[in-house]
mmCIF file of C-alpha atoms in Angstrom:
data_model
loop_
_atom_site.group_PDB
_atom_site.id
_atom_site.type_symbol
_atom_site.label_atom_id
_atom_site.label_comp_id
_atom_site.label_asym_id
_atom_site.label_seq_id
_atom_site.Cartn_x
_atom_site.Cartn_y
_atom_site.Cartn_z
ATOM 1 C CA MET W 15 -5.287 -51.435 1.717
ATOM 2 C CA ALA W 16 -4.764 -49.394 4.874
ATOM 3 C CA ARG W 17 -0.995 -49.560 4.430
ATOM 4 C CA LEU W 18 -1.255 -48.305 0.816
ATOM 5 C CA ALA W 19 -3.527 -45.476 1.997
ATOM 6 C CA LEU W 20 -0.975 -44.530 4.674
ATOM 7 C CA VAL W 21 1.875 -44.538 2.142
ATOM 8 C CA ALA W 22 -0.158 -42.371 -0.261
ATOM 9 C CA LEU W 23 -1.018 -39.927 2.556
ATOM 10 C CA THR W 24 2.651 -39.773 3.581
ATOM 11 C CA LEU W 25 3.770 -39.014 0.051
ATOM 12 C CA ALA W 26 1.064 -36.351 -0.305
ATOM 13 C CA LEU W 27 2.080 -34.665 2.913
ATOM 14 C CA ALA W 28 5.743 -34.728 1.873
ATOM 15 C CA GLY W 29 4.792 -33.047 -1.386
ATOM 16 C CA CYS W 30 2.866 -30.386 0.505
ATOM 17 C CA VAL W 31 5.848 -29.762 2.774
ATOM 18 C CA ASP W 32 8.187 -29.443 -0.232
ATOM 19 C CA ALA W 33 5.762 -26.996 -1.890
ATOM 20 C CA LEU W 34 5.477 -24.903 1.232
ATOM 21 C CA ALA W 35 9.252 -24.835 1.611
ATOM 22 C CA ALA W 36 9.593 -23.634 -1.977
ATOM 23 C CA LEU W 37 7.025 -20.886 -1.335
ATOM 24 C CA GLU W 38 8.885 -19.709 1.742
ATOM 25 C CA ASP W 39 12.402 -19.855 0.270
ATOM 26 C CA CYS W 40 13.541 -16.539 -1.214
ATOM 27 C CA SER W 41 17.239 -16.690 -0.324
ATOM 28 C CA VAL W 42 18.905 -15.881 -3.616
ATOM 29 C CA GLU W 43 19.110 -12.099 -4.157
ATOM 30 C CA GLU W 44 20.141 -9.773 -6.963
ATOM 31 C CA PRO W 45 20.017 -5.969 -7.379
ATOM 32 C CA ARG W 46 17.746 -4.228 -9.866
ATOM 33 C CA GLN W 47 18.051 -0.523 -10.772
ATOM 34 C CA ALA W 48 16.890 2.040 -13.289
ATOM 35 C CA SER W 49 16.822 5.805 -13.859
ATOM 36 C CA LEU W 50 14.240 7.975 -15.657
ATOM 37 C CA ASP W 51 14.559 11.581 -16.835
ATOM 38 C CA ALA W 52 11.731 13.451 -15.102
ATOM 39 C CA ALA W 53 11.919 16.736 -17.080
ATOM 40 C CA GLY W 54 8.347 17.835 -17.864
ATOM 41 C CA ALA W 55 6.748 14.840 -16.065
ATOM 42 C CA THR W 56 3.800 15.355 -13.717
ATOM 43 C CA ARG W 57 2.974 11.809 -12.566
ATOM 44 C CA LEU W 58 4.775 8.646 -11.482
ATOM 45 C CA ALA W 59 2.799 5.428 -11.832
ATOM 46 C CA ILE W 60 4.130 2.377 -9.970
ATOM 47 C CA ASP W 61 2.856 -1.209 -10.455
ATOM 48 C CA ALA W 62 4.451 -3.302 -7.755
ATOM 49 C CA GLY W 63 3.767 -6.955 -6.928
ATOM 50 C CA ALA W 64 5.257 -8.646 -3.835
ATOM 51 C CA GLY W 65 7.870 -6.829 -1.888
ATOM 52 C CA ARG W 66 8.444 -3.702 0.098
ATOM 53 C CA LEU W 67 8.003 -0.315 -1.601
ATOM 54 C CA GLU W 68 9.353 3.031 -0.430
ATOM 55 C CA VAL W 69 8.896 6.239 -2.421
ATOM 56 C CA ARG W 70 10.641 9.475 -1.306
ATOM 57 C CA GLY W 71 10.052 12.915 -2.780
ATOM 58 C CA VAL W 72 13.210 14.902 -3.321
ATOM 59 C CA PRO W 73 12.858 18.691 -3.833
ATOM 60 C CA GLY W 74 14.586 19.831 -7.045
ATOM 61 C CA ALA W 75 15.381 16.344 -8.305
ATOM 62 C CA ALA W 76 15.573 15.934 -12.085
ATOM 63 C CA THR W 77 15.334 12.166 -12.307
ATOM 64 C CA VAL W 78 13.505 9.182 -10.838
ATOM 65 C CA GLU W 79 16.077 6.823 -9.295
ATOM 66 C CA VAL W 80 14.940 3.246 -8.719
ATOM 67 C CA ARG W 81 16.921 0.785 -6.630
ATOM 68 C CA GLY W 82 15.601 -2.672 -5.945
ATOM 69 C CA THR W 83 16.419 -6.094 -4.544
ATOM 70 C CA ALA W 84 14.952 -9.143 -6.225
ATOM 71 C CA CYS W 85 14.838 -12.562 -4.525
ATOM 72 C CA ALA W 86 13.817 -16.077 -5.478
ATOM 73 C CA PRO W 87 14.635 -19.666 -4.460
ATOM 74 C CA ASP W 88 17.360 -20.045 -7.157
ATOM 75 C CA PRO W 89 19.131 -18.137 -9.931
ATOM 76 C CA GLU W 90 16.891 -19.557 -12.651
ATOM 77 C CA ARG W 91 13.724 -18.259 -11.053
ATOM 78 C CA LEU W 92 15.469 -15.064 -10.046
ATOM 79 C CA ALA W 93 15.967 -14.338 -13.725
ATOM 80 C CA THR W 94 12.178 -14.247 -14.130
ATOM 81 C CA VAL W 95 11.852 -11.176 -11.848
ATOM 82 C CA GLU W 96 12.099 -7.985 -13.943
ATOM 83 C CA LEU W 97 12.093 -4.267 -13.320
ATOM 84 C CA ARG W 98 10.669 -2.248 -16.270
ATOM 85 C CA THR W 99 10.529 1.500 -16.716
ATOM 86 C CA GLU W 100 9.256 3.781 -19.466
ATOM 87 C CA ARG W 101 7.820 7.196 -20.184
ATOM 88 C CA ARG W 102 4.576 7.930 -21.942
ATOM 89 C CA GLY W 103 3.766 11.631 -22.323
ATOM 90 C CA ASP W 104 4.037 13.317 -18.972
ATOM 91 C CA THR W 105 3.776 10.057 -16.992
ATOM 92 C CA LEU W 106 6.727 7.937 -15.825
ATOM 93 C CA TYR W 107 6.053 4.168 -15.284
ATOM 94 C CA VAL W 108 7.852 1.779 -12.967
ATOM 95 C CA GLU W 109 6.675 -1.843 -13.083
ATOM 96 C CA THR W 110 7.706 -5.087 -11.393
ATOM 97 C CA VAL W 111 7.131 -8.122 -13.591
ATOM 98 C CA PHE W 112 7.049 -11.735 -12.435
ATOM 99 C CA ALA W 113 6.854 -14.439 -15.113
ATOM 100 C CA GLU W 114 3.703 -16.495 -14.794
ATOM 101 C CA ASP W 115 3.589 -20.228 -13.997
ATOM 102 C CA VAL W 116 6.877 -20.144 -12.104
ATOM 103 C CA PRO W 117 6.642 -21.746 -8.603
ATOM 104 C CA GLY W 118 8.416 -20.501 -5.479
ATOM 105 C CA GLU W 119 8.425 -17.299 -3.566
ATOM 106 C CA ARG W 120 9.617 -14.269 -5.583
ATOM 107 C CA ARG W 121 9.784 -10.654 -4.487
ATOM 108 C CA LEU W 122 11.123 -7.336 -5.733
ATOM 109 C CA SER W 123 11.464 -4.667 -3.058
ATOM 110 C CA LEU W 124 11.950 -1.114 -4.364
ATOM 111 C CA SER W 125 13.330 2.132 -3.067
ATOM 112 C CA ILE W 126 12.498 5.122 -5.280
ATOM 113 C CA ASP W 127 13.659 8.687 -5.125
ATOM 114 C CA ALA W 128 11.497 11.006 -7.209
ATOM 115 C CA PRO W 129 10.964 14.760 -7.741
ATOM 116 C CA ALA W 130 8.737 16.098 -4.989
ATOM 117 C CA SER W 131 6.581 17.806 -7.659
ATOM 118 C CA LEU W 132 5.253 14.484 -8.974
ATOM 119 C CA ALA W 133 1.856 12.973 -8.162
ATOM 120 C CA VAL W 134 2.325 9.250 -7.395
ATOM 121 C CA THR W 135 -0.083 6.394 -8.073
ATOM 122 C CA VAL W 136 0.651 2.924 -6.731
ATOM 123 C CA GLU W 137 -0.799 -0.455 -7.543
ATOM 124 C CA ASP W 138 0.641 -2.839 -4.946
ATOM 125 C CA GLY W 139 0.135 -6.522 -4.285
ATOM 126 C CA SER W 140 1.676 -7.312 -0.920
ATOM 127 C CA GLY W 141 4.299 -5.907 1.365
ATOM 128 C CA GLU W 142 4.780 -2.675 3.221
ATOM 129 C CA THR W 143 4.220 0.575 1.247
ATOM 130 C CA ILE W 144 5.733 3.935 2.321
ATOM 131 C CA VAL W 145 5.273 7.201 0.370
ATOM 132 C CA ARG W 146 6.352 10.617 1.642
ATOM 133 C CA GLY W 147 7.188 14.052 0.430
ATOM 134 C CA VAL W 148 5.454 14.125 -2.968
ATOM 135 C CA ALA W 149 2.671 16.274 -4.541
ATOM 136 C CA ALA W 150 -0.256 13.803 -4.286
ATOM 137 C CA VAL W 151 -0.800 10.060 -3.695
ATOM 138 C CA SER W 152 -3.215 7.399 -4.866
ATOM 139 C CA ILE W 153 -2.694 3.868 -3.570
ATOM 140 C CA ASP W 154 -4.490 0.622 -4.345
ATOM 141 C CA ASP W 155 -3.019 -1.926 -1.949
ATOM 142 C CA GLY W 156 -3.748 -5.592 -1.488
ATOM 143 C CA SER W 157 -2.095 -6.403 1.844
ATOM 144 C CA GLY W 158 0.620 -5.007 4.067
ATOM 145 C CA ALA W 159 1.024 -1.835 6.067
ATOM 146 C CA VAL W 160 0.590 1.517 4.279
ATOM 147 C CA GLU W 161 2.319 4.682 5.534
ATOM 148 C CA VAL W 162 1.913 8.084 3.806
ATOM 149 C CA ARG W 163 3.508 11.253 5.190
ATOM 150 C CA GLU W 164 4.186 14.889 4.210
ATOM 151 C CA ILE W 165 1.965 15.098 1.099
ATOM 152 C CA ALA W 166 1.334 18.538 -0.448
ATOM 153 C CA GLY W 167 -2.046 17.692 -2.043
ATOM 154 C CA ASP W 168 -4.699 14.951 -1.884
ATOM 155 C CA VAL W 169 -4.310 11.340 -0.705
ATOM 156 C CA GLU W 170 -6.496 8.416 -1.803
ATOM 157 C CA VAL W 171 -6.017 4.890 -0.361
ATOM 158 C CA SER W 172 -7.871 1.660 -1.070
ATOM 159 C CA ASP W 173 -6.515 -0.999 1.195
ATOM 160 C CA GLY W 174 -7.350 -4.706 1.613
ATOM 161 C CA SER W 175 -5.630 -5.577 4.841
ATOM 162 C CA GLY W 176 -2.985 -4.081 7.048
ATOM 163 C CA SER W 177 -2.656 -0.889 9.048
ATOM 164 C CA VAL W 178 -2.916 2.494 7.295
ATOM 165 C CA THR W 179 -1.153 5.635 8.615
ATOM 166 C CA LEU W 180 -1.689 8.996 6.869
ATOM 167 C CA THR W 181 -0.135 12.134 8.428
ATOM 168 C CA GLY W 182 0.804 15.591 7.200
ATOM 169 C CA VAL W 183 -1.574 15.910 4.197
ATOM 170 C CA GLY W 184 -2.108 19.362 2.715
ATOM 171 C CA GLY W 185 -5.223 18.448 0.727
ATOM 172 C CA GLY W 186 -8.034 16.010 1.455
ATOM 173 C CA VAL W 187 -8.026 12.323 2.307
ATOM 174 C CA THR W 188 -10.205 9.530 0.924
ATOM 175 C CA VAL W 189 -9.933 5.969 2.300
ATOM 176 C CA ASP W 190 -11.576 2.629 1.647
ATOM 177 C CA ASP W 191 -10.173 0.212 4.237
ATOM 178 C CA GLY W 192 -10.730 -3.530 4.611
ATOM 179 C CA SER W 193 -9.075 -4.594 7.879
ATOM 180 C CA GLY W 194 -6.448 -3.119 10.174
ATOM 181 C CA ASP W 195 -6.086 0.046 12.174
ATOM 182 C CA LEU W 196 -6.550 3.420 10.447
ATOM 183 C CA GLU W 197 -4.723 6.515 11.693
ATOM 184 C CA ILE W 198 -5.153 9.918 10.085
ATOM 185 C CA ALA W 199 -3.521 13.122 11.412
ATOM 186 C CA ASP W 200 -2.791 16.710 10.383
ATOM 187 C CA VAL W 201 -4.980 17.011 7.274
ATOM 188 C CA GLY W 202 -5.632 20.385 5.643
ATOM 189 C CA GLY W 203 -8.856 19.435 3.877
ATOM 190 C CA ASP W 204 -11.740 16.985 4.343
ATOM 191 C CA VAL W 205 -11.417 13.365 5.451
ATOM 192 C CA VAL W 206 -13.769 10.794 3.888
ATOM 193 C CA VAL W 207 -13.683 7.131 5.021
ATOM 194 C CA ASP W 208 -16.025 5.433 2.598
ATOM 195 C CA ASP W 209 -15.907 2.029 4.229
ATOM 196 C CA ASP W 210 -13.902 0.517 7.117
ATOM 197 C CA GLY W 211 -14.263 -3.191 7.762
ATOM 198 C CA SER W 212 -12.493 -3.830 10.970
ATOM 199 C CA GLY W 213 -9.914 -2.122 13.177
ATOM 200 C CA GLY W 214 -9.846 1.079 15.150
ATOM 201 C CA ILE W 215 -10.014 4.558 13.558
ATOM 202 C CA GLU W 216 -8.053 7.453 15.032
ATOM 203 C CA ILE W 217 -8.404 10.913 13.414
ATOM 204 C CA ALA W 218 -6.743 14.059 14.753
ATOM 205 C CA GLY W 219 -6.157 17.561 13.437
ATOM 206 C CA VAL W 220 -8.490 18.026 10.414
ATOM 207 C CA GLY W 221 -8.937 21.410 8.765
ATOM 208 C CA GLY W 222 -12.192 20.407 7.076
ATOM 209 C CA SER W 223 -14.974 17.983 7.823
ATOM 210 C CA VAL W 224 -14.872 14.195 8.553
ATOM 211 C CA THR W 225 -17.366 11.751 6.974
ATOM 212 C CA ILE W 226 -17.355 8.024 7.726
ATOM 213 C CA GLY W 227 -19.740 6.092 5.489
ATOM 214 C CA GLU W 228 -19.721 2.715 7.198
ATOM 215 C CA ASP W 229 -17.687 1.256 10.035
ATOM 216 C CA GLY W 230 -17.706 -2.443 10.742
ATOM 217 C CA SER W 231 -15.991 -3.028 14.061
ATOM 218 C CA GLY W 232 -13.538 -1.132 16.222
ATOM 219 C CA GLY W 233 -13.588 2.144 18.100
ATOM 220 C CA ILE W 234 -13.628 5.597 16.455
ATOM 221 C CA SER W 235 -11.795 8.638 17.862
ATOM 222 C CA ALA W 236 -11.906 11.998 16.103
ATOM 223 C CA ARG W 237 -10.284 15.007 17.751
ATOM 224 C CA ASP W 238 -9.612 18.586 16.756
ATOM 225 C CA VAL W 239 -11.941 18.559 13.698
ATOM 226 C CA ARG W 240 -12.571 22.066 12.463
ATOM 227 C CA GLY W 241 -15.649 21.200 10.417
ATOM 228 C CA ASP W 242 -18.500 18.747 10.815
ATOM 229 C CA PHE W 243 -18.320 15.115 11.794
ATOM 230 C CA THR W 244 -20.697 12.551 10.201
ATOM 231 C CA LEU W 245 -20.905 8.863 10.823
ATOM 232 C CA ARG W 246 -23.612 7.221 8.756
ATOM 233 C CA ARG W 247 -23.465 3.568 9.827
ATOM 234 C CA ASP W 248 -21.602 1.994 12.710
ATOM 235 C CA GLY W 249 -21.181 -1.681 13.641
ATOM 236 C CA SER W 250 -19.500 -2.046 16.998
ATOM 237 C CA GLY W 251 -17.064 -0.090 19.105
ATOM 238 C CA GLY W 252 -17.182 3.220 20.897
ATOM 239 C CA VAL W 253 -17.251 6.634 19.236
ATOM 240 C CA GLU W 254 -15.478 9.758 20.629
ATOM 241 C CA VAL W 255 -15.766 13.099 18.763
ATOM 242 C CA ASP W 256 -14.369 16.556 19.322
ATOM 243 C CA ALA W 257 -15.492 18.763 16.359
ATOM 244 C CA ASP W 258 -16.202 22.482 15.972
ATOM 245 C CA GLY W 259 -19.094 21.843 13.577
ATOM 246 C CA ARG W 260 -22.201 19.687 13.692
ATOM 247 C CA VAL W 261 -21.871 16.083 14.894
ATOM 248 C CA SER W 262 -24.173 13.499 13.216
ATOM 249 C CA LEU W 263 -24.252 9.954 14.518
ATOM 250 C CA PRO W 264 -26.508 7.070 13.480
ATOM 251 C CA GLU W 265 -29.501 6.360 15.654
ATOM 252 C CA ASP W 266 -29.179 3.395 17.984
#
């Protein structure tokens, strides 16, 4: 009986190893690309699953150019990774599609050049996300680092895990952050951090006020804030503030 149990356990472990190997293998690659006429468009909506995403705003551009690299364990599963684009009204859509119930690691990394006049919204599953040089940005990110730079208008980020860096924002910033360090710098308007789970917060160069609703753990540093600074609830970690306006901290 003990021998049978050992054999069964060995087979089960072998199956787990094979499954993990399949999940980690993404060695077969193939390019994906598309182009969209951006005349009259005001918004670019991106729905990305697993893979790196980079969006660059190009002044004067008339099209959205999408270049991608898909990967999977083999050609058959690679064929289940799609790049779809369409236009509805004044909104351009870019979507990565992965067929359901197909095992093995699959990713589609995208590099997108878009007119700098577009507002960009991103729904992202996992992988690094970089957006720079567009009119406004809204990101809903599952995991992976987020980097946003040189944005003319407002920035909104909801992030599950991974570091978040936001710099050079002409409008205001709103962030809901799960875990990972948060860095915000050179913002023309107000900064609102609704909730920060864990990780340090560094804020520098804010033209308006800073409001942090709730901070779980990690230090907070806010420098060169032209308006008020408000921290409503704080878990653990030191707080350093340099603000021209009123500073409001929770009672110990």
